[in-house]
Structure formats: structure tokens, C-alpha cells
Short mmCIF file of C-alpha atoms in Angstrom, two decimals:
data_model
loop_
_atom_site.label_atom_id
_atom_site.label_comp_id
_atom_site.label_asym_id
_atom_site.label_seq_id
_atom_site.Cartn_x
_atom_site.Cartn_y
_atom_site.Cartn_z
CA MET F 1 -50.77 67.54 49.25
CA ASN F 2 -52.76 68.83 46.91
CA ALA F 3 -52.39 67.77 42.83
CA VAL F 4 -49.61 69.86 40.98
CA PRO F 5 -51.67 72.40 38.33
CA SER F 6 -51.56 70.99 34.90
CA PRO F 7 -48.63 72.21 32.85
CA ALA F 8 -51.75 72.75 30.22
CA LEU F 9 -53.13 75.50 32.69
CA GLY F 10 -52.59 78.37 29.80
CA ARG F 11 -52.87 81.95 30.39
CA LEU F 12 -55.73 82.58 32.90
CA SER F 13 -58.13 85.99 32.32
CA ARG F 14 -56.15 88.88 33.63
CA ARG F 15 -57.25 90.47 37.13
CA SER F 16 -57.20 93.36 39.29
CA LEU F 17 -54.10 93.17 41.54
CA LEU F 18 -52.79 95.84 43.71
CA ALA F 19 -54.91 98.56 41.85
CA ALA F 20 -55.00 100.57 44.96
CA ALA F 21 -50.55 100.27 45.33
CA LEU F 22 -49.84 100.48 42.04
CA VAL F 23 -51.81 103.58 40.92
CA ALA F 24 -50.73 105.73 44.23
CA ALA F 25 -49.19 109.28 43.11
CA PRO F 26 -45.83 108.40 42.60
CA THR F 27 -43.34 111.11 44.05
CA ALA F 28 -39.87 111.52 45.67
CA LEU F 29 -38.46 108.32 46.46
CA ALA F 30 -38.17 107.64 50.51
CA ALA F 31 -34.96 108.06 51.67
CA PRO F 32 -32.87 105.14 52.71
CA ALA F 33 -32.92 104.34 56.20
CA HIS F 34 -29.31 104.62 57.12
CA ALA F 35 -28.95 108.03 55.28
CA SER F 36 -28.76 111.46 56.71
CA THR F 37 -31.97 112.77 55.80
CA PRO F 38 -35.09 112.41 57.41
CA ARG F 39 -37.44 109.88 55.07
CA THR F 40 -40.83 111.83 53.87
CA PRO F 41 -44.38 110.05 53.47
CA THR F 42 -44.03 109.10 49.75
CA ALA F 43 -46.54 106.33 48.80
CA THR F 44 -47.63 102.62 48.95
CA ARG F 45 -45.81 99.70 47.26
CA PRO F 46 -46.68 95.98 46.31
CA LEU F 47 -46.53 92.86 48.50
CA LEU F 48 -46.69 89.76 47.46
CA LEU F 49 -47.60 86.68 49.94
CA GLY F 50 -46.84 82.94 49.96
CA THR F 51 -48.88 80.72 51.45
CA TYR F 52 -50.15 77.09 51.69
CA THR F 53 -53.48 76.35 49.81
CA SER F 54 -53.29 72.55 51.04
CA ALA F 55 -52.56 73.48 54.60
CA GLU F 56 -56.01 74.27 57.11
CA GLY F 57 -56.12 77.72 57.34
CA GLY F 58 -53.82 78.01 54.61
CA GLY F 59 -54.58 80.59 51.78
CA THR F 60 -56.23 80.28 48.22
CA GLY F 61 -53.11 81.69 45.89
CA ILE F 62 -50.37 84.27 46.37
CA GLY F 63 -51.61 86.73 48.39
CA THR F 64 -51.40 90.97 47.84
CA ALA F 65 -51.01 94.03 49.86
CA ALA F 66 -49.65 97.55 49.43
CA TYR F 67 -47.47 99.01 52.00
CA ASP F 68 -46.51 102.29 53.10
CA THR F 69 -43.42 102.97 52.30
CA ALA F 70 -42.65 105.96 55.26
CA THR F 71 -44.55 104.20 57.73
CA GLY F 72 -44.53 100.54 57.21
CA ALA F 73 -48.71 99.81 57.24
CA ILE F 74 -50.03 97.12 55.03
CA THR F 75 -52.98 97.16 53.23
CA PRO F 76 -54.56 93.75 52.29
CA GLY F 77 -55.63 93.11 48.65
CA PRO F 78 -57.12 90.72 46.31
CA VAL F 79 -55.58 87.38 45.59
CA ILE F 80 -53.69 86.18 42.99
CA THR F 81 -55.58 82.47 42.42
CA GLY F 82 -54.35 79.46 39.99
CA VAL F 83 -51.26 78.67 42.23
CA GLU F 84 -51.41 76.05 44.07
CA ASN F 85 -49.08 75.80 47.78
CA PRO F 86 -46.91 78.95 47.00
CA SER F 87 -44.54 78.91 49.73
CA TYR F 88 -42.00 80.79 48.24
CA LEU F 89 -41.87 83.62 45.78
CA ALA F 90 -38.81 85.15 43.74
CA LEU F 91 -39.60 88.10 41.39
CA HIS F 92 -37.81 88.19 37.79
CA PRO F 93 -35.18 90.92 37.21
CA SER F 94 -37.29 93.12 34.93
CA GLY F 95 -39.87 93.28 37.94
CA ALA F 96 -42.96 92.08 35.17
CA THR F 97 -43.18 88.63 36.35
CA VAL F 98 -43.02 86.58 40.02
CA TYR F 99 -42.16 82.50 39.99
CA ALA F 100 -43.66 80.62 43.07
CA VAL F 101 -42.95 76.99 43.84
CA ALA F 102 -45.65 74.65 44.64
CA GLU F 103 -44.04 72.94 47.65
CA GLN F 104 -46.31 69.26 47.12
CA ASP F 105 -45.65 66.06 46.27
CA ALA F 106 -45.36 66.61 42.86
CA GLY F 107 -43.56 70.14 42.66
CA ALA F 108 -43.66 72.46 40.13
CA VAL F 109 -42.73 75.52 39.52
CA THR F 110 -45.85 78.80 38.58
CA ALA F 111 -44.87 82.16 36.20
CA VAL F 112 -47.23 84.62 36.26
CA ALA F 113 -46.86 88.32 34.75
CA LEU F 114 -47.65 90.98 36.83
CA ALA F 115 -48.76 94.19 34.23
CA PRO F 116 -48.29 98.16 35.12
CA ASP F 117 -51.85 98.38 35.01
CA GLY F 118 -52.44 96.08 38.37
CA THR F 119 -53.40 93.28 36.52
CA TYR F 120 -52.12 89.41 36.52
CA ASP F 121 -51.65 86.68 34.07
CA VAL F 122 -50.94 82.94 35.50
CA LEU F 123 -48.57 82.17 32.12
CA GLY F 124 -48.43 78.24 33.28
CA THR F 125 -47.16 75.49 35.74
CA ARG F 126 -43.54 73.38 35.00
CA PRO F 127 -42.68 70.03 37.10
CA THR F 128 -39.46 70.41 39.03
CA GLY F 129 -38.65 66.39 38.74
CA GLY F 130 -38.32 66.46 42.24
CA SER F 131 -40.55 66.51 45.10
CA GLY F 132 -41.49 69.61 48.17
CA PRO F 133 -39.31 72.09 46.38
CA THR F 134 -39.26 75.04 49.33
CA HIS F 135 -37.21 77.59 47.45
CA LEU F 136 -36.64 79.49 43.90
CA SER F 137 -34.66 82.40 42.31
CA VAL F 138 -34.23 83.90 39.14
CA HIS F 139 -30.31 83.84 37.71
CA PRO F 140 -29.36 87.76 37.08
CA SER F 141 -29.47 87.14 33.44
CA GLY F 142 -32.77 86.82 34.12
CA ARG F 143 -32.65 83.72 31.39
CA TRP F 144 -33.10 80.93 33.73
CA LEU F 145 -35.17 79.71 37.03
CA LEU F 146 -34.09 78.10 39.44
CA SER F 147 -35.65 75.67 42.12
CA ALA F 148 -34.51 73.55 45.34
CA ASN F 149 -36.64 70.42 46.16
CA TYR F 150 -36.12 70.20 49.98
CA THR F 151 -37.98 66.16 50.19
CA SER F 152 -36.10 64.57 47.32
CA GLY F 153 -32.59 66.78 47.68
CA SER F 154 -32.31 67.82 43.97
CA VAL F 155 -32.05 71.30 42.34
CA ALA F 156 -33.63 72.34 38.92
CA VAL F 157 -33.04 74.59 35.97
CA HIS F 158 -35.44 76.10 33.49
CA PRO F 159 -35.50 78.19 30.99
CA ILE F 160 -37.34 81.68 31.07
CA ALA F 161 -38.95 83.22 28.09
CA ALA F 162 -38.70 86.46 26.81
CA ASP F 163 -42.49 86.69 27.76
CA GLY F 164 -41.29 85.31 31.39
CA SER F 165 -42.66 81.99 30.92
CA LEU F 166 -41.04 78.52 31.55
CA GLY F 167 -39.84 76.55 29.14
CA GLU F 168 -38.73 72.60 29.81
CA ARG F 169 -36.79 71.89 32.69
CA THR F 170 -33.21 71.95 31.50
CA ASP F 171 -31.45 69.93 34.05
CA LEU F 172 -32.26 68.07 38.00
CA VAL F 173 -28.98 67.35 39.84
CA THR F 174 -29.43 65.48 43.13
CA HIS F 175 -27.29 65.18 45.77
CA SER F 176 -26.02 61.90 46.12
CA SER F 177 -23.48 62.58 48.38
CA PRO F 178 -21.74 63.05 51.29
CA PRO F 179 -24.18 60.75 53.17
CA PRO F 180 -26.81 62.97 55.08
CA GLY F 181 -26.26 63.69 58.27
CA PRO F 182 -26.93 62.70 61.98
CA GLY F 183 -30.74 61.97 62.38
CA GLN F 184 -30.87 62.83 58.56
CA ASN F 185 -33.01 60.11 56.02
CA GLY F 186 -31.48 61.58 52.78
CA PRO F 187 -30.30 65.22 51.18
CA HIS F 188 -32.79 68.13 52.07
CA ALA F 189 -32.10 71.07 49.56
CA HIS F 190 -33.55 73.98 51.07
CA GLN F 191 -32.29 77.22 49.03
CA ILE F 192 -30.71 77.80 45.40
CA VAL F 193 -29.20 80.89 44.99
CA THR F 194 -26.76 82.75 42.68
CA SER F 195 -23.40 84.48 44.00
CA PRO F 196 -23.74 88.61 43.15
CA ASP F 197 -21.19 88.82 40.60
CA GLY F 198 -23.28 86.21 38.31
CA GLY F 199 -20.66 83.67 38.60
CA HIS F 200 -21.24 80.63 40.30
CA VAL F 201 -24.74 79.06 41.56
CA LEU F 202 -25.15 77.61 45.53
CA ALA F 203 -27.44 75.14 46.92
CA VAL F 204 -27.83 74.95 50.48
CA ASP F 205 -28.63 71.43 51.49
CA LEU F 206 -29.85 70.46 54.99
CA GLY F 207 -29.68 66.94 54.95
CA THR F 208 -25.93 66.62 54.06
CA ASP F 209 -24.68 69.57 55.98
CA THR F 210 -23.50 70.90 52.87
CA VAL F 211 -22.87 73.93 50.41
CA TYR F 212 -22.98 72.34 47.02
CA THR F 213 -21.41 75.45 44.52
CA TYR F 214 -21.85 74.59 40.74
CA ARG F 215 -21.49 76.77 37.64
CA LEU F 216 -24.22 77.04 34.96
CA ASP F 217 -23.75 76.74 31.59
CA GLU F 218 -25.72 79.76 30.10
CA SER F 219 -26.75 78.64 26.95
CA ALA F 220 -27.25 75.10 28.16
CA GLY F 221 -29.23 75.82 31.30
CA THR F 222 -26.91 72.53 33.08
CA LEU F 223 -25.08 73.04 36.50
CA THR F 224 -21.36 71.83 36.91
CA GLU F 225 -20.34 70.97 40.67
CA VAL F 226 -16.82 72.89 41.15
CA SER F 227 -16.72 72.75 44.97
CA ARG F 228 -18.38 71.48 48.41
CA ALA F 229 -18.38 73.13 51.85
CA ALA F 230 -18.68 71.28 54.25
CA LEU F 231 -21.22 72.56 57.46
CA ALA F 232 -20.74 71.24 61.13
CA PRO F 233 -22.27 67.20 61.27
CA GLY F 234 -25.63 67.76 62.31
CA SER F 235 -26.07 71.72 62.15
CA GLY F 236 -28.81 71.75 59.32
CA PRO F 237 -27.78 74.54 57.25
CA ARG F 238 -31.07 76.01 55.82
CA HIS F 239 -30.65 79.70 54.13
CA LEU F 240 -27.17 81.29 52.49
CA THR F 241 -27.58 85.33 52.21
CA PHE F 242 -24.73 86.97 50.65
CA HIS F 243 -22.79 90.63 51.62
CA PRO F 244 -23.54 93.20 49.18
CA GLY F 245 -19.78 93.27 48.91
CA GLY F 246 -19.92 89.69 47.70
CA ARG F 247 -16.86 87.98 49.50
CA SER F 248 -18.83 87.17 52.40
CA ALA F 249 -21.96 85.22 53.21
CA TYR F 250 -24.11 84.23 56.22
CA LEU F 251 -25.56 80.47 56.75
CA ALA F 252 -28.97 80.05 59.06
CA CYS F 253 -27.93 76.49 60.72
CA GLU F 254 -31.76 75.41 61.21
CA LEU F 255 -31.03 72.06 63.81
CA ASP F 256 -28.01 73.61 66.17
CA ASN F 257 -29.36 76.57 66.45
CA THR F 258 -26.50 78.82 65.36
CA THR F 259 -25.24 81.14 62.72
CA VAL F 260 -22.50 80.76 60.33
CA VAL F 261 -20.07 83.21 58.70
CA CYS F 262 -18.48 82.43 55.31
CA ALA F 263 -15.87 84.03 53.14
CA TYR F 264 -16.31 83.66 49.48
CA ASP F 265 -13.52 83.49 46.65
CA PRO F 266 -15.84 84.66 43.52
CA GLY F 267 -12.98 83.27 41.25
CA SER F 268 -13.42 79.88 42.47
CA GLY F 269 -16.51 79.81 43.93
CA THR F 270 -15.41 78.42 47.01
CA LEU F 271 -17.57 78.91 50.09
CA THR F 272 -15.37 78.85 53.84
CA PRO F 273 -17.64 78.23 56.66
CA GLY F 274 -16.31 79.37 59.79
CA ALA F 275 -17.51 79.11 63.40
CA GLY F 276 -21.09 78.63 64.56
CA GLN F 277 -22.23 81.32 66.37
CA SER F 278 -24.64 82.43 68.82
CA THR F 279 -28.16 83.48 67.50
CA GLY F 280 -29.10 85.43 70.44
CA SER F 281 -31.41 82.45 71.78
CA GLU F 282 -30.62 79.37 73.77
CA THR F 283 -33.14 77.64 71.50
CA GLY F 284 -35.13 77.60 68.47
CA TYR F 285 -34.50 77.15 64.91
CA PRO F 286 -33.17 80.06 62.30
CA ALA F 287 -35.25 80.43 59.38
CA GLN F 288 -33.44 83.00 56.95
CA LEU F 289 -30.82 85.98 57.69
CA VAL F 290 -31.33 89.50 55.91
CA VAL F 291 -28.41 92.21 55.55
CA THR F 292 -29.57 95.86 54.90
CA GLY F 293 -28.85 97.17 51.25
CA ASP F 294 -25.56 99.13 52.48
CA GLY F 295 -24.42 96.20 54.42
CA SER F 296 -24.42 97.62 57.64
CA TYR F 297 -26.52 95.11 59.50
CA ALA F 298 -28.00 91.26 59.44
CA TYR F 299 -31.34 90.67 60.58
CA LEU F 300 -32.14 87.19 61.47
CA ALA F 301 -35.68 84.89 62.13
CA ASN F 302 -35.76 82.67 65.14
CA ARG F 303 -38.43 80.30 64.92
CA GLY F 304 -39.33 78.98 68.49
CA PRO F 305 -38.43 81.88 70.43
CA ASN F 306 -40.34 84.00 67.90
CA SER F 307 -38.04 86.60 68.21
CA LEU F 308 -35.21 88.74 65.34
CA THR F 309 -31.70 89.13 66.15
CA ARG F 310 -29.66 92.15 64.99
CA TYR F 311 -26.28 91.66 64.21
CA ALA F 312 -23.96 94.28 63.44
CA VAL F 313 -22.07 93.78 60.14
CA GLU F 314 -18.17 94.51 60.77
CA ASP F 315 -14.44 94.05 58.81
CA GLY F 316 -16.24 94.30 55.47
CA GLY F 317 -18.62 92.10 55.57
CA ALA F 318 -16.28 89.40 57.47
CA ALA F 319 -18.00 89.36 61.07
CA LEU F 320 -20.96 89.99 63.08
CA ARG F 321 -21.57 91.04 66.29
CA LEU F 322 -24.41 90.39 67.89
CA LEU F 323 -26.63 93.52 69.81
CA ASP F 324 -30.00 92.68 70.56
CA THR F 325 -33.18 90.70 69.78
CA VAL F 326 -36.44 91.89 69.66
CA PRO F 327 -40.25 89.79 69.32
CA ALA F 328 -41.39 89.08 66.46
CA GLY F 329 -44.72 90.06 66.34
CA GLY F 330 -45.89 86.78 65.91
CA ASP F 331 -45.43 83.27 65.79
CA TRP F 332 -42.80 80.75 63.80
CA PRO F 333 -41.38 83.99 61.51
CA ARG F 334 -40.58 81.44 58.60
CA GLN F 335 -39.06 84.30 56.42
CA LEU F 336 -37.85 88.15 56.28
CA ALA F 337 -37.48 90.59 53.82
CA LEU F 338 -36.40 93.62 53.47
CA SER F 339 -38.19 96.73 51.14
CA PRO F 340 -35.73 98.10 48.39
CA ASP F 341 -34.06 100.96 50.47
CA SER F 342 -33.66 99.13 53.47
CA SER F 343 -36.32 101.11 55.60
CA LEU F 344 -38.61 98.87 56.56
CA LEU F 345 -38.09 94.68 57.61
CA PHE F 346 -40.94 92.70 56.98
CA ALA F 347 -41.77 88.61 58.77
CA ALA F 348 -43.67 86.28 57.74
CA ASN F 349 -45.56 84.26 60.68
CA GLN F 350 -46.75 80.69 60.08
CA ARG F 351 -47.99 79.55 62.70
CA SER F 352 -49.86 83.22 63.41
CA SER F 353 -51.09 83.42 60.51
CA THR F 354 -49.59 87.26 60.20
CA VAL F 355 -47.13 89.68 58.72
CA THR F 356 -45.24 91.99 60.75
CA ALA F 357 -43.80 94.61 59.24
CA PHE F 358 -40.34 97.02 61.36
CA ARG F 359 -39.05 100.20 61.04
CA VAL F 360 -34.97 100.21 60.26
CA GLY F 361 -33.30 102.57 62.22
CA SER F 362 -30.05 104.19 61.17
CA ASP F 363 -28.61 102.49 63.93
CA GLY F 364 -30.15 99.12 62.66
CA SER F 365 -32.66 98.43 65.41
CA LEU F 366 -36.68 97.82 64.91
CA THR F 367 -39.88 99.44 65.60
CA PRO F 368 -42.66 97.58 65.28
CA ALA F 369 -44.63 99.46 62.62
CA ASP F 370 -48.35 99.76 62.64
CA GLU F 371 -51.09 96.46 63.06
CA PRO F 372 -49.75 92.90 61.99
CA LEU F 373 -51.29 91.91 58.84
CA PRO F 374 -53.73 89.09 58.89
CA ALA F 375 -52.31 86.57 56.04
CA PRO F 376 -53.39 83.02 55.98
CA VAL F 377 -50.42 80.83 56.50
CA ALA F 378 -48.39 83.29 56.14
CA VAL F 379 -44.70 81.48 55.01
CA CYS F 380 -43.02 84.12 52.32
CA VAL F 381 -43.31 88.11 51.44
CA LEU F 382 -42.20 89.55 49.10
CA PRO F 383 -41.91 93.76 48.69
CA LEU F 384 -41.58 95.11 45.25
CA ALA F 385 -40.67 98.51 44.17
#
């Protein structure tokens, strides 16, 4: 692993970022994929790419590209340098700042300002207090950055200043119980996310087969545990995705190759998992689920089989019905992302170093769009509006 960037990194000089995408002539937005009116060609929009800078054949920072909102064709752009091992990215609600983990032994998070004129500014880096952070998210208030340290099994909170920069960490919580699941050597916090209503923060721990629910003190930036959801021993929960309705959520369980539908109570923050169900593949390592903006379809990335599973969302979000699987178009699809209008689905394929794009049909079907984009050790893709 590379050493963590110094907190004294400071602001780097502003550099070109996605100029072609940001200056594209604006026209009316494309109609959502599930609307009755056909989409018409509009414009290109920015796409940010996460990678491992310390891996053989990896990138040199946060990659950039532009995607055509109608066709899904992707055009490569320059690299945002000065960011180490940015394996996961999250955007501030304002759209003005992107945050990246530094997935390495001395874990860290970095803030990068994105200007409307197509330039960027690295605002600095803060340590997470743990090792191997794999996920981060911004609280809906825009005032707190939440991160999950996989290797050390802890979650951290950092304050976000008005300019998007990060302050000193305000909390660090280690998952010390329950004991690790079968085959695990300790807790492994893989994700931290806020519920759609903003009332609770949920942390998914693969090592303890548990999802922890916290309440965030929005004045102090501290986490207080309020409940736990136990998954099947050895299931290895990895990634939680909420249905837009806010009362159901879906878990990708990496180790037992299942998808779990969970009921969620916004008032108490209690998550109640159901039974594991098929991913459509007999073997594999599920990575992540995403749900269309209208809540009609869910998609799962399957590493190993290198496929994407399509589910129909039923019963107001309380059920998933397996429809089919399609080839991911690359090796080891690590992460998925939908475009803001859910008309396109992007997959970051780690081992083939590519990003593939699919057009989403009115029936949720996936059709490959153009050729895969070469992207060094692509492990995260973040489409911007």
C-alpha cells in the first residue's frame, strides 16, 4: 500500500476537468427510461472513475470521462491527480465537491472541489482513524462525511465546511461485537449510508454478519447505536440499497451469494432482514445492488459469473422477483451506478479495467451501449447530472 497523502497537501492548482462535458450545449433533459415519451439526444455529462493507484496497472488518480445521455457512449477525459487509491467516490448534495476514500493501511478521505468551468481543486486529506476504507457517503444535510474502514472494522465521521473541505474527525466507532462470523478474523465495515428520511445511519459489516443502525448527532458529529440486524452466519453482507419508498432495503451478501430483502422502520431505525434469495447465478460474489429512481427495478453486480441480475420490484418495494441475468461486458463488476434519470446503467469492471454502459428499457431490460471504456483497474463509477 502507498503511504497516506499528507493532511498538509493543501489546495493544488486548478486544472482542466471534463471541459468537453461541462461546456456541452444544454438542451431539454432526456425523458426517464420508464416514461411513455421517447428520449431524444441531449448532451454529455461528466463521469468520475475510482481506481487503485497502488495496484499494478492502476490509475494515477480519479479518472474522468463524459457520457452521452441518450446513447450511453463514453468519452475519456483527463485525470484528477493528487488523490491516492480513490476506490470509492461520493458527491456532495450541492454537486460542488466529490469525496474519495484512500483505501490503504493508513486510511484517509480526500475532498475535491469541482467548478462549473470544468476545473478542480484538491482541498486536502484527513485520516479516517482506521485502515482500508472501502466506502463513504455524505449525510443529506451536506454537513457530515461518513466513511467505513473495512480492514479495521470501524466507521468514522468528519465535518464538512462551507467550501466542501473536511475538518478533523469527530467520531470513530469500532464494531467490537458480535464475534466475527465463520471464516472471518474480525469486523469488516464495508459500507455506511444514511436512510432516505435522513433519520438514521446504517453500517454494513461483512465480518460480523451485522448491519448496525446509528443515530447521528448533527451538532456534535457523533454516532449512537440504536439497533442491530443479524444476517445469516457466514453470509457476508456487503452493500445495502434502499428502495425510494424508504421502508424496504436490499442487501447484497458476498459470501453466501444471496440477495436479502429487508423491512425498514424509519421511526426506530430497525432493519428486519428476510430470507436470502437467488442472485440468478449458482456461484459468485455479489457486489452491489442499485434501484431505479421510480422503484420499479433493481440490478445486482455478480463478480465471478460477471453478470448483472435484473429484479422486478414488487409489493411496494417489499419483494424482489428475479427476472434474468445478462453479461456485464467485463471481468469482475465491482460497482454499479445509474444515471440521474435511470436511463443508463454503468458497471466498473475491476479485472478487465473497463467501464461498460447499458441502456435501461421501459421494462427494465439492459442493452449494451457502445464499446466498453478502457479505465485502469476500474472499481467505482460516478455519473453526474
